[in-house]
Coordinates of C-alpha atoms and ligand atoms in Angstrom, one line a residue:
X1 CA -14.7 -81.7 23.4
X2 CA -11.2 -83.8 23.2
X3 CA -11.5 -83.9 19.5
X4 CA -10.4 -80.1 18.8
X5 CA -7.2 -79.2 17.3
X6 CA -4.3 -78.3 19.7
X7 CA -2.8 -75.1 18.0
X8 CA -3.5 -72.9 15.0
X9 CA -1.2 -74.6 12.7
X10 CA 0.1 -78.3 11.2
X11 CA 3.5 -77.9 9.7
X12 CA 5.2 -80.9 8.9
X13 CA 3.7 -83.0 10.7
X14 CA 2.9 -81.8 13.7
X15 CA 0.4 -79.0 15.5
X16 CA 2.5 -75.7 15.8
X17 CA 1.5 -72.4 17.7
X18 CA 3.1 -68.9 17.1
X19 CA 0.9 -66.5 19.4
X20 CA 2.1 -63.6 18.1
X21 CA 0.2 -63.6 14.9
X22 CA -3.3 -61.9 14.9
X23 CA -5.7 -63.5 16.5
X24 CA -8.7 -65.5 15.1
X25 CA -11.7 -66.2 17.1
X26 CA -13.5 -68.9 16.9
X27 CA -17.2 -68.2 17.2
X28 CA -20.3 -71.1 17.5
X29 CA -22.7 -69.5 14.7
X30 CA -25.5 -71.2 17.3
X31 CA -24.7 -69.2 20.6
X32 CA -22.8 -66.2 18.9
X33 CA -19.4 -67.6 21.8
X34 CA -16.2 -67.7 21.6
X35 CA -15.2 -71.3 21.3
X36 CA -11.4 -71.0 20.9
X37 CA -8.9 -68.3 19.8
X38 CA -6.4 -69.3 17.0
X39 CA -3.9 -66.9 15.4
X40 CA -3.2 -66.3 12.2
X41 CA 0.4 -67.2 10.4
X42 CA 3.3 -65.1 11.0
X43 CA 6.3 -64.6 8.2
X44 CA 7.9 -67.3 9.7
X45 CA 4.8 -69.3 10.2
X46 CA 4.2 -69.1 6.0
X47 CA 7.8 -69.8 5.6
X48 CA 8.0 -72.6 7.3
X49 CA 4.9 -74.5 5.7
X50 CA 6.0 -73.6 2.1
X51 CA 9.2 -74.9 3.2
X52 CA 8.5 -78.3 4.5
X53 CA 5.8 -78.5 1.3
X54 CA 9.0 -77.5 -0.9
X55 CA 10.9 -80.5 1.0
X56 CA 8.9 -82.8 0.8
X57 CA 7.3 -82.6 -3.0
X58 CA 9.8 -84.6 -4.6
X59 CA 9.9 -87.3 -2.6
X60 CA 6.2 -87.9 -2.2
X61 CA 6.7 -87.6 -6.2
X62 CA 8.6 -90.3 -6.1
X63 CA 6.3 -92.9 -4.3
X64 CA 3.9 -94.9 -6.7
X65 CA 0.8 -94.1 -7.4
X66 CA -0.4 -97.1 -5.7
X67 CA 2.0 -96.4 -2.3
X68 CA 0.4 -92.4 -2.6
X69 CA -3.1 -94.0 -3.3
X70 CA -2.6 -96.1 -0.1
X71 CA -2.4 -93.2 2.0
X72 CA -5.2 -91.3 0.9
X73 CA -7.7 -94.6 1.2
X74 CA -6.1 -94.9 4.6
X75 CA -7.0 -91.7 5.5
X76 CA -10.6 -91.9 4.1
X77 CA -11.2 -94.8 6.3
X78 CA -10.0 -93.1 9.4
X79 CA -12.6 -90.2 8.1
X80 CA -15.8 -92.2 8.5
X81 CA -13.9 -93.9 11.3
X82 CA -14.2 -90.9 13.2
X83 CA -17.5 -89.4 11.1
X84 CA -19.4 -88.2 14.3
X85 CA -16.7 -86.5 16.3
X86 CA -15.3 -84.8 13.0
X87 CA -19.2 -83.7 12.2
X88 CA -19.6 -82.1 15.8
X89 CA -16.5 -80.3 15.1
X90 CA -17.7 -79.0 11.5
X91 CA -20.7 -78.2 13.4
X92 CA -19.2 -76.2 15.6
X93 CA -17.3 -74.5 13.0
X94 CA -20.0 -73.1 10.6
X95 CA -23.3 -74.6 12.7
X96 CA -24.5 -76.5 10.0
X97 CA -26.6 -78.8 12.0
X98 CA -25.1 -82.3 12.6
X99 CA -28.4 -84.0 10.4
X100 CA -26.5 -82.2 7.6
X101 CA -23.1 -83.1 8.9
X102 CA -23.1 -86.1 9.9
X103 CA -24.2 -87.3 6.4
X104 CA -22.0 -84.6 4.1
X105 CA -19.1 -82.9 5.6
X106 CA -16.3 -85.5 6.4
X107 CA -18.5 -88.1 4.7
X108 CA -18.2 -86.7 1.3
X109 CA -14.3 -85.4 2.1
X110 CA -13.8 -89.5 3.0
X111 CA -15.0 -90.1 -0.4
X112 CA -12.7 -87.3 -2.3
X113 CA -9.9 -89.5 -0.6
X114 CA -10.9 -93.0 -1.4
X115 CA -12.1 -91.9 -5.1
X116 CA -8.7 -90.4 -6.4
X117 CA -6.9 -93.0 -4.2
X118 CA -8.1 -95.3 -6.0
X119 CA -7.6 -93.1 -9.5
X120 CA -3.7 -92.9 -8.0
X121 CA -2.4 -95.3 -9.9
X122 CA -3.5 -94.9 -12.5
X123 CA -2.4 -91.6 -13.4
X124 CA -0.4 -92.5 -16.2
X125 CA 1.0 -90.9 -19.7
X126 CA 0.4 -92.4 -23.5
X127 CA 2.2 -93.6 -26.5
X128 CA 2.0 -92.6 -29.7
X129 CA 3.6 -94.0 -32.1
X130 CA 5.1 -92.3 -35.5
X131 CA 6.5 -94.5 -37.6
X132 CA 9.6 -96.3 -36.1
X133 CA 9.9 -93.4 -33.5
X134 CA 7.4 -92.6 -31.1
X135 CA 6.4 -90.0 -28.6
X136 CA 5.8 -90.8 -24.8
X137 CA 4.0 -88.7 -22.1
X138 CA 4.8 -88.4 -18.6
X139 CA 1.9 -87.2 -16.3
X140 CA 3.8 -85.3 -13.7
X141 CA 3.1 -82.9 -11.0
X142 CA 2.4 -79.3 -10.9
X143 CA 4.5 -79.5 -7.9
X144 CA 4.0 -77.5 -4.6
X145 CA -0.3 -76.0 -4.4
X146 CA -1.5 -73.9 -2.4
X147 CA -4.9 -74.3 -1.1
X148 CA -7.3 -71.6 0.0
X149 CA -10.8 -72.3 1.7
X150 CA -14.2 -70.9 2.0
X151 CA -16.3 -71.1 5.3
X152 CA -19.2 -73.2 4.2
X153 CA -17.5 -76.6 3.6
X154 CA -14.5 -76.5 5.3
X155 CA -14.1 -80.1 5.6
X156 CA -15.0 -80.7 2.2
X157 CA -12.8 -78.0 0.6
X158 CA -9.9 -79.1 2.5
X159 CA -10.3 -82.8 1.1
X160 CA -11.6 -81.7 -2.5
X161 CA -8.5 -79.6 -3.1
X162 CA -5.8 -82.6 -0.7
X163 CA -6.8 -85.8 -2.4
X164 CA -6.6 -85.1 -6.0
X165 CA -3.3 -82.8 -5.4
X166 CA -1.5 -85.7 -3.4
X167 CA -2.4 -88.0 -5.8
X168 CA -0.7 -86.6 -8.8
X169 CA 2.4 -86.3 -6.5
X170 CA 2.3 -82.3 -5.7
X171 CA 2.3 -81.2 -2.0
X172 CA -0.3 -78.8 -0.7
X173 CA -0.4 -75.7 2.2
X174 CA -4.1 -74.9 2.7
X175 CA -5.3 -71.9 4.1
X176 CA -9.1 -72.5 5.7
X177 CA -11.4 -69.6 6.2
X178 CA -10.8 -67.5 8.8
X179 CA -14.8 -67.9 9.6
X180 CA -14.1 -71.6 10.1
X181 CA -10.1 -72.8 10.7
X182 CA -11.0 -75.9 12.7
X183 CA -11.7 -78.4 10.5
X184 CA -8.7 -78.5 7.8
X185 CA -6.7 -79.0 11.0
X186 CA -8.4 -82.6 11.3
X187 CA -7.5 -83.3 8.2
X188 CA -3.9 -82.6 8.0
X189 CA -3.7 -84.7 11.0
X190 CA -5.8 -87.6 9.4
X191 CA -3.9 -87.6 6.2
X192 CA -0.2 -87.5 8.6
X193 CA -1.4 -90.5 10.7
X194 CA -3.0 -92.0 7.3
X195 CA 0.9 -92.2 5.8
X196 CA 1.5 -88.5 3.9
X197 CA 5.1 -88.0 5.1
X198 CA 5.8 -84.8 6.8
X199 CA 5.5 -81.9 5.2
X200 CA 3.0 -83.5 2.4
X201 CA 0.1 -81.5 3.9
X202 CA 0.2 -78.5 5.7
X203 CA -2.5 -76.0 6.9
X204 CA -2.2 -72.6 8.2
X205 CA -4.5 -70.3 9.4
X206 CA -5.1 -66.4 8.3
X207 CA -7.0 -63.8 7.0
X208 CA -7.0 -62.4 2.9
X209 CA -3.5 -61.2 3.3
X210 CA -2.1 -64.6 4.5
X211 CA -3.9 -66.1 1.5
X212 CA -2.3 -63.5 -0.7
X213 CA 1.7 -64.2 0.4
X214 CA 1.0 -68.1 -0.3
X215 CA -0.3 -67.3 -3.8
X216 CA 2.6 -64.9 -4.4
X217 CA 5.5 -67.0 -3.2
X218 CA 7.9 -67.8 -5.7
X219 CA 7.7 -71.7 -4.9
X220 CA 3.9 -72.0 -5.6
X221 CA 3.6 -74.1 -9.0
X222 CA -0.3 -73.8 -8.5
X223 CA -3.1 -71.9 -6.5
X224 CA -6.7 -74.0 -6.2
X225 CA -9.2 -71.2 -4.6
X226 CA -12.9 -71.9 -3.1
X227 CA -14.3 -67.9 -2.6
X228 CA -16.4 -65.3 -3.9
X229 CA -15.6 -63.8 -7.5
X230 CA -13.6 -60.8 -5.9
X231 CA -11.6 -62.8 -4.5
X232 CA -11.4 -64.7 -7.4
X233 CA -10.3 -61.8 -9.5
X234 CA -7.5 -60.6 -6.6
X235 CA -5.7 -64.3 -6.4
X236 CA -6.2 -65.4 -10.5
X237 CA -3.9 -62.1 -10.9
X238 CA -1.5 -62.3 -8.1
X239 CA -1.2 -66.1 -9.5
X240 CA -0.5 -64.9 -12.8
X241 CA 2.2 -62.5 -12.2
X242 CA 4.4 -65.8 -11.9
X243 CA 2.1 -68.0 -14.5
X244 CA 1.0 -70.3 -11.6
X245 CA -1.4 -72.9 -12.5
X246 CA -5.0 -72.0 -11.2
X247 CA -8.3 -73.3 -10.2
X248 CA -11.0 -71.4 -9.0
X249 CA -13.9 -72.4 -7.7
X250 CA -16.3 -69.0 -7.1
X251 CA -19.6 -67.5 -6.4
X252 CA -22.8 -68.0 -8.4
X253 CA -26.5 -66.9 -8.9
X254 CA -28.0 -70.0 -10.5
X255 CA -31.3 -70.7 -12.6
X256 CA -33.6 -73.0 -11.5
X257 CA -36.4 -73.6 -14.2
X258 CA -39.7 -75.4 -13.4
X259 CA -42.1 -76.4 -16.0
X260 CA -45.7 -77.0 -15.5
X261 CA -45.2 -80.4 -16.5
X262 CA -42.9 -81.3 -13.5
X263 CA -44.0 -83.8 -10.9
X264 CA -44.4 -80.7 -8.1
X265 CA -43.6 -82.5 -5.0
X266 CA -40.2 -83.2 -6.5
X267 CA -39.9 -79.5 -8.0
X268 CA -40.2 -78.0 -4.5
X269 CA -38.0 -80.6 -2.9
X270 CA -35.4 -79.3 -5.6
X271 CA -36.1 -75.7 -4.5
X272 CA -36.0 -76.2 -0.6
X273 CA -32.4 -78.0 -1.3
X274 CA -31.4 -75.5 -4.1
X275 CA -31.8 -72.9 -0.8
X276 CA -32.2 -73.6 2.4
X277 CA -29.8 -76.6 2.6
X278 CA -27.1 -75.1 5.1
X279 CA -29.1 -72.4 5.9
X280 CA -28.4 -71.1 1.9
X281 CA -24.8 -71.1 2.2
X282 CA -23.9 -73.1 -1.1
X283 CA -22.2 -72.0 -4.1
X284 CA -24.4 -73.7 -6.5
X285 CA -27.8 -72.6 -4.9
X286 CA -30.4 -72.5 -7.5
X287 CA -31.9 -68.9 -6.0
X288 CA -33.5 -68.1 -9.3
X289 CA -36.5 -69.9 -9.6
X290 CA -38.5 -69.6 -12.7
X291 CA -41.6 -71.4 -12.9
X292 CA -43.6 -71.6 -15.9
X293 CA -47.0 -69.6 -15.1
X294 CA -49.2 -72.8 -15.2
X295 CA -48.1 -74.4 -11.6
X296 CA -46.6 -71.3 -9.9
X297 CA -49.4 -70.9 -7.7
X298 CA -49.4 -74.5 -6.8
X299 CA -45.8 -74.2 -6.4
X300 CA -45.7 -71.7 -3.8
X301 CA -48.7 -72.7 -1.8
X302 CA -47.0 -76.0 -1.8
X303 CA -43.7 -74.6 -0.6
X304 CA -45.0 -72.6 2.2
X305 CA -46.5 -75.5 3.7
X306 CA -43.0 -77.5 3.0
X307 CA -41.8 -74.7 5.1
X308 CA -43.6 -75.6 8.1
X309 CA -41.2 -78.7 8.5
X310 CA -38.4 -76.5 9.5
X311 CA -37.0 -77.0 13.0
X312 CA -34.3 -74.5 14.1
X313 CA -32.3 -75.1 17.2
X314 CA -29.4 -76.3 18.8
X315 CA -27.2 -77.3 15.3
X316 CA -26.0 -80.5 17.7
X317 CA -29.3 -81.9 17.9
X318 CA -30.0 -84.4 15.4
X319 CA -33.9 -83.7 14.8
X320 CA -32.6 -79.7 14.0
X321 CA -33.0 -79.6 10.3
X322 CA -31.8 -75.9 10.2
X323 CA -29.1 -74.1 11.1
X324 CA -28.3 -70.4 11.9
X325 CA -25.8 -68.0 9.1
X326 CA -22.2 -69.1 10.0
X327 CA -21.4 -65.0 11.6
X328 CA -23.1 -61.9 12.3
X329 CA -21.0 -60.2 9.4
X330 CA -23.5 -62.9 6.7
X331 CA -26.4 -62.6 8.4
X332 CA -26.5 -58.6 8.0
X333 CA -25.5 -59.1 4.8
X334 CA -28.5 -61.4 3.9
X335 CA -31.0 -59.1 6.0
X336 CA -29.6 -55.8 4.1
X337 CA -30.7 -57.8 0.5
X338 CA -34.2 -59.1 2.4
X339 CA -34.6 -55.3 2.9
X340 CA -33.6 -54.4 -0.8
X341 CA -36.1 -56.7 -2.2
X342 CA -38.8 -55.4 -0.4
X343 CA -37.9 -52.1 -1.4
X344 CA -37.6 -52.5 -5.1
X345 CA -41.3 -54.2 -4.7
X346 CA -40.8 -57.8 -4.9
X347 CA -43.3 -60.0 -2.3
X348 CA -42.8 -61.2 0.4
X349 CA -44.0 -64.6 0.8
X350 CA -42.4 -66.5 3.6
X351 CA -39.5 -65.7 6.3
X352 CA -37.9 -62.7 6.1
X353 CA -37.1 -61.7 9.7
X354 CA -33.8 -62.6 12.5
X355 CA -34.9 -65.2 14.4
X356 CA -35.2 -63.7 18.6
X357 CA -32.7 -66.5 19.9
X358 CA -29.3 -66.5 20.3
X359 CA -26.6 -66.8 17.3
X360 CA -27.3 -65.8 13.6
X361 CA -30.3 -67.6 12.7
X362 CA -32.5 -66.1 10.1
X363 CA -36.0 -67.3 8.8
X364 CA -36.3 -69.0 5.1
X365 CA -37.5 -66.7 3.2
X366 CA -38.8 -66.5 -0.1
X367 CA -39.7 -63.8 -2.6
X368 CA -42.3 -64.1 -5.3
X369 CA -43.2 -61.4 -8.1
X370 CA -39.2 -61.5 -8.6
X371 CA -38.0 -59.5 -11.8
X372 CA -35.0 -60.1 -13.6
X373 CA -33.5 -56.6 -12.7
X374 CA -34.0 -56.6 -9.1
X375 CA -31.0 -56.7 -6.8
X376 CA -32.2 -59.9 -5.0
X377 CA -32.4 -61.8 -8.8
X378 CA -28.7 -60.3 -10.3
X379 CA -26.7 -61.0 -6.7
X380 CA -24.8 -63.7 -5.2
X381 CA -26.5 -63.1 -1.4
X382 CA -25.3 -66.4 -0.1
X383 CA -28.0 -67.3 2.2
X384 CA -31.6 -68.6 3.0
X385 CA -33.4 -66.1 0.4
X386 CA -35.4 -67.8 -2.6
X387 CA -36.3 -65.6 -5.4
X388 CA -38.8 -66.9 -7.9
X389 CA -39.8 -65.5 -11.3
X390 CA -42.3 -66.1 -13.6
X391 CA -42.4 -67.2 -17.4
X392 CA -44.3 -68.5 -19.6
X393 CA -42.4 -70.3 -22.5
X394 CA -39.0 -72.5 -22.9
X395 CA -37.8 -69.9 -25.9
X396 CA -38.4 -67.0 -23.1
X397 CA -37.1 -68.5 -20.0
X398 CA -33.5 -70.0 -21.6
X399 CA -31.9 -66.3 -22.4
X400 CA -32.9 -65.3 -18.8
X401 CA -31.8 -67.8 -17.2
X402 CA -28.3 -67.4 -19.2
X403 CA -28.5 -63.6 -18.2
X404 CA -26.0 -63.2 -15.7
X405 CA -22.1 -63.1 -15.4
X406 CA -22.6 -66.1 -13.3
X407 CA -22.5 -69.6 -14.8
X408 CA -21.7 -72.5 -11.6
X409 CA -24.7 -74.1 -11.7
X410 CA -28.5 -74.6 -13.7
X411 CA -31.3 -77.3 -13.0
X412 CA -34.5 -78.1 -14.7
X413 CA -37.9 -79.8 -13.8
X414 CA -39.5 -81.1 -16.3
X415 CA -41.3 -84.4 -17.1
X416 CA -40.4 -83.8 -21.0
X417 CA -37.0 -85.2 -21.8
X418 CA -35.8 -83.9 -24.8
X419 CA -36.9 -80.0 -23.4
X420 CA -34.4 -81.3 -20.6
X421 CA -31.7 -82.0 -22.6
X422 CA -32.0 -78.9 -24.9
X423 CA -32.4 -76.6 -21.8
X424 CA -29.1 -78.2 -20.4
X425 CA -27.4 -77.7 -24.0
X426 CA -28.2 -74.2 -23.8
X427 CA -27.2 -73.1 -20.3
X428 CA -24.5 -71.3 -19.3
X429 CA -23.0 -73.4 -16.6
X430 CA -20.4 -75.7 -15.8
X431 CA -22.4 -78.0 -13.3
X432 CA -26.3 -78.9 -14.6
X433 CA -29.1 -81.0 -13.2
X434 CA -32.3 -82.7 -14.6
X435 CA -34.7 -83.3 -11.8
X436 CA -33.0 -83.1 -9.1
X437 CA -30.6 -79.9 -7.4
X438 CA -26.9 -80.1 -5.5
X439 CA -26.1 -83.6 -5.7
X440 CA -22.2 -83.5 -5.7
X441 CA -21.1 -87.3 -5.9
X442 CA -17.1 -87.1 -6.5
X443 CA -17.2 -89.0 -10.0
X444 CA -18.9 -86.0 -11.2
X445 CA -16.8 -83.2 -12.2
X446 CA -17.8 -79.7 -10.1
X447 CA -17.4 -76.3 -11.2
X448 CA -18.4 -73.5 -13.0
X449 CA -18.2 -71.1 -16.0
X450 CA -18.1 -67.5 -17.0
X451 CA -17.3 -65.4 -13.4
X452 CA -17.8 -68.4 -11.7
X453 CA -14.8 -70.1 -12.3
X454 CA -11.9 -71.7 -14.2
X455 CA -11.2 -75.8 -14.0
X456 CA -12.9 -78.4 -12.7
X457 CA -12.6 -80.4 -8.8
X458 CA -13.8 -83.9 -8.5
X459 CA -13.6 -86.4 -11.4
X460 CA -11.3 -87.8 -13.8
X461 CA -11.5 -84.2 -14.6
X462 CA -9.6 -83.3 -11.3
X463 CA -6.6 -84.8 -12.3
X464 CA -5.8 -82.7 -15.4
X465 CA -5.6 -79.4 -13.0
X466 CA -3.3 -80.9 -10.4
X467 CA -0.9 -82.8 -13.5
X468 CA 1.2 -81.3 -16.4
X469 CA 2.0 -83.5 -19.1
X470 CA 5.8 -83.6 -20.3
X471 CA 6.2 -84.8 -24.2
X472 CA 9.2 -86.8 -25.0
X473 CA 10.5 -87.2 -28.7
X474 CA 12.4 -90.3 -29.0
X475 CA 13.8 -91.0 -32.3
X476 CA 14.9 -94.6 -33.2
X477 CA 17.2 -93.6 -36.6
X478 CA 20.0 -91.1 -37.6
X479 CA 18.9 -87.7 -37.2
X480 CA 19.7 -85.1 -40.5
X481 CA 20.4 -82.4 -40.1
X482 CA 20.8 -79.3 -42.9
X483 CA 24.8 -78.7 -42.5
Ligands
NAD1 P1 -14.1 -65.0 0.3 O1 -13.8 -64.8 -1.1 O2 -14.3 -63.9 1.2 O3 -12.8 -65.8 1.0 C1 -12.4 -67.0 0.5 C2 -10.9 -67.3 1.0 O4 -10.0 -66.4 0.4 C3 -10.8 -67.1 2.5 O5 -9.9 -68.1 3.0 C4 -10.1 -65.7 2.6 O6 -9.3 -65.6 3.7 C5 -9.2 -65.8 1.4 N1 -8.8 -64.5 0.8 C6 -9.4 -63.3 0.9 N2 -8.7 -62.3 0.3 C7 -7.6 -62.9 -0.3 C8 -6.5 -62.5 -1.1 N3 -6.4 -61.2 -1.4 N4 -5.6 -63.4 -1.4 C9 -5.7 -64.7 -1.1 N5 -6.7 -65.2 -0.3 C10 -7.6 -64.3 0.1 O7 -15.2 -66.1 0.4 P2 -16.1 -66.6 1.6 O8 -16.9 -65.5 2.1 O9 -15.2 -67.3 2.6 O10 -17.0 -67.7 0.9 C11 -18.2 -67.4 0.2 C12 -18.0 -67.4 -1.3 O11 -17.4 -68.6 -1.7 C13 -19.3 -67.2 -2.0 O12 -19.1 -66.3 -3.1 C14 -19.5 -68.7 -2.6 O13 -20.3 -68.7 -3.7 C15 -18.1 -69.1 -2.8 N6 -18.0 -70.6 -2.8 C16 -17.7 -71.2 -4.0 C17 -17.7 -72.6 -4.0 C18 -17.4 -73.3 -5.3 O14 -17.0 -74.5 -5.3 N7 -17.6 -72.7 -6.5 C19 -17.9 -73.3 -2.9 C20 -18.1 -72.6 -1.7 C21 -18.1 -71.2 -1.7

């Protein structure tokens, strides 16, 4: 493939290698082979990206909003430019299969880039007026972020957390996941050839403690994380011993609630893409699935055969609708939780077992006869397990659904409108659907509540976490004063 990266790093513009860090090996999820070996970021690597970040924050500050916004629609055009080659590679990266990359990865990062280049300029502050004198605002930068990555959507994270951070003015050095470095790489060289001056956008590679002497640095003005809640907890209070600005974007253990009223073709679709979608590895995933005792029987018989329409292979080839865990480490994690809810009694209805291929592929699976207390219905297992729970009325199912320190995500089927606005209005969760599950267009804000997070990526909403608003007094009269 000619389209790989050439080192581990992109520092100010250019690829950079320093073999002496540890090394990082690339493994394809579909084969379980090492692809490529990157290495992680020395002291002097770190040092160097914050450094040309530092450099060059003021002066990117300085362009317009319309010369910054430039850039970033540049860069979003060179994205879908270059959409199959960038979805082999993301492929490659995690082995999500190319049906799903091809259509989400650097397709949805292209439109992080064109939507809050286009929002550039106008990023502006307000007048208010009191009296003769008035107050201004001036919608500045945080200044230098630092960006940290999860492995399931390393493309997307890298442009979720780049486009609206350069378009406020602030520079960025993102750290991918170790599980999938390749990708952010891309982008840091998209965005350089797109216009970002030097030092605008830098990525470096590492594992937790590379992550944790970025978020520390006294430079950092602000630290936007995609992980899991410990994580989360580790890098909101490393950030807070120098009161950095934060986002974090963490795990989750969402409700799904189906009513018998809900057209059931589109209830399971909502399932199937509320789990299996990337094999199960999405933040949002609604893996609690309550459905109301009327249509649960139809529900699952319906899903099972839905089921049969899986085709696991080669991640590469298009008609592969279903991909393998992205390492051995998740997979064994997801088969140690398939083994806990068959323990603790819950059914087994579909999937359940390692697929005898090579690579990390595991079965769907799906547990009915799911209680609220069971292991498999209170954790985040991040991957291809479906739990679903019974109920019988709206007033029962609300406060379990809410019951969990989790609050990213919630969806409802329901033909009855008003039940699916007051179910919405009551759950706990910063990112809600109504007959449908995952869609993440980026003029809807994205993120979640309670454990699972503090602000808000995509959206208008974006642009309040990556700006800080100065207030300026300006009096037109004499001033008194008391002596
Ligand atoms: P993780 O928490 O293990 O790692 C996330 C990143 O943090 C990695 O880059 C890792 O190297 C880094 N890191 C680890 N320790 C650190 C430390 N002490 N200081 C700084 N950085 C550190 O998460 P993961 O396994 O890569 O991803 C899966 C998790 O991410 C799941 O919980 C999932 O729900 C969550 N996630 C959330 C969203 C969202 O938008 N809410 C999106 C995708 C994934």
């Amino acid at each position: 493939m000619n389209t790989q990266p050439t080192a581990s790093h992109f520092i100010n513009g250019a690829y950079v290698e320093d073999k002496s860090g540890e090394e990082i090996p690339v493994i394809y999820p579909a084969t379980g082979e090492v692809i490529a070996t990157l290495y992680a970021a020395t002291p002097a690597i770190i040092e160097q990206a914050l450094a040309a970040a530092e450099a060059a924050q003021k002066e990117w500050a300085s362009w317009t909003g319309t010369e910054r916004g430039r850039v970033l629609r540049r860069a979003a055009d060179i994205m879908r430019e270059r959409n199959h080659d960038l979805s082999v590679l993301e492929t490659f990266d995690t082995g999500k299969p190319y049906q799903e990359t091809s259509v989400v990865d650097a397709t949805s990062g292209a439109d992080a880039l064109e939507y809050f280049g286009g929002l550039a300029a106008a990023i502006t502050g307000e007048h208010i007026q009191l009296g003769e004198n008035f107050v201004y605002t001036r919608r500045e930068p945080v200044g230098l972020c630092v960006g940290i990555g999860a492995w399931n959507y390393p493309t997307q994270i890298a442009c979720w957390k780049a486009a609206p951070a350069l378009a406020c003015g602030n520079t960025m050095v993102f750290k991918p996941s170790e599980t999938t470095p390749l990708c952010a790489l891309k982008v840091a060289e998209i965005l350089f050839e797109a216009g970002a001056p030097a030092g605008v956008y830098n990525v470096i590679q590492g594992y937790g403690a590379v992550g944790a002497a970025l978020v520390t640095d006294r430079r950092v003005d602000k630290v936007s994380l995609t992980g899991s809640v410990p994580t989360g907890r580790k890098v909101y209070a490393a950030a807070a011993e120098g009161i950095r600005h934060v986002t974090m974007e963490l795990g989750g253990k969402s409700p799904l609630v189906i009513f018998d009223d809900a057209n059931l073709e589109n209830a399971v679709s909502g399932a199937i893409l509320g789990n299996f979608y990337s094999s199960g590895q999405v933040c949002s995933n609604g893996t609690r699935v309550f459905v109301q005792s009327g249509i649960k029987d139809a529900f699952l018989e319906r899903l099972t055969e839905r089921l049969k329409g899986v085709k696991m292979g080669d991640p590469q080839d298009p008609e592969v609708n279903y991909g393998p865990m992205v390492s051995e480490r998740q997979l064994g994690i997801v088969e140690g939780f398939i083994e806990k809810g068959i323990a603790e009694g819950a059914r087994l209805v579909t999937g359940g077992k390692r697929v005898d291929r090579p690579g990390f592929y595991i079965e769907p699976t799906v547990f009915a006869d799911v209680t609220d207390e069971m292991t498999i219905a209170t954790d985040e297992i991040f991957g291809p397990v479906m739990s679903v729970l019974s109920f019988e009325t709206e007033e029962e199912v609300l406060p379990r659904a809410n019951a969990t320190e989790f609050g990213l995500s919630a969806g409802v089927f329901t033909a009855d409108l008003t039940r699916a606005h007051r179910m919405v209005a009551g759950f706990e969760a910063g990112t809600c659907y109504i007959n449908t599950y995952n869609d993440a267009p980026v003029e809807a804000p994205f993120g979640g509540s309670k454990l699972s997070g503090v602000g808000r990526e995509n959206s208008k909403a974006a642009i309040e976490h990556y700006s800080q608003i100065k207030g300026v007094f300006v009096r037109m009269g004499d001033l008194e004063a008391p002596f």
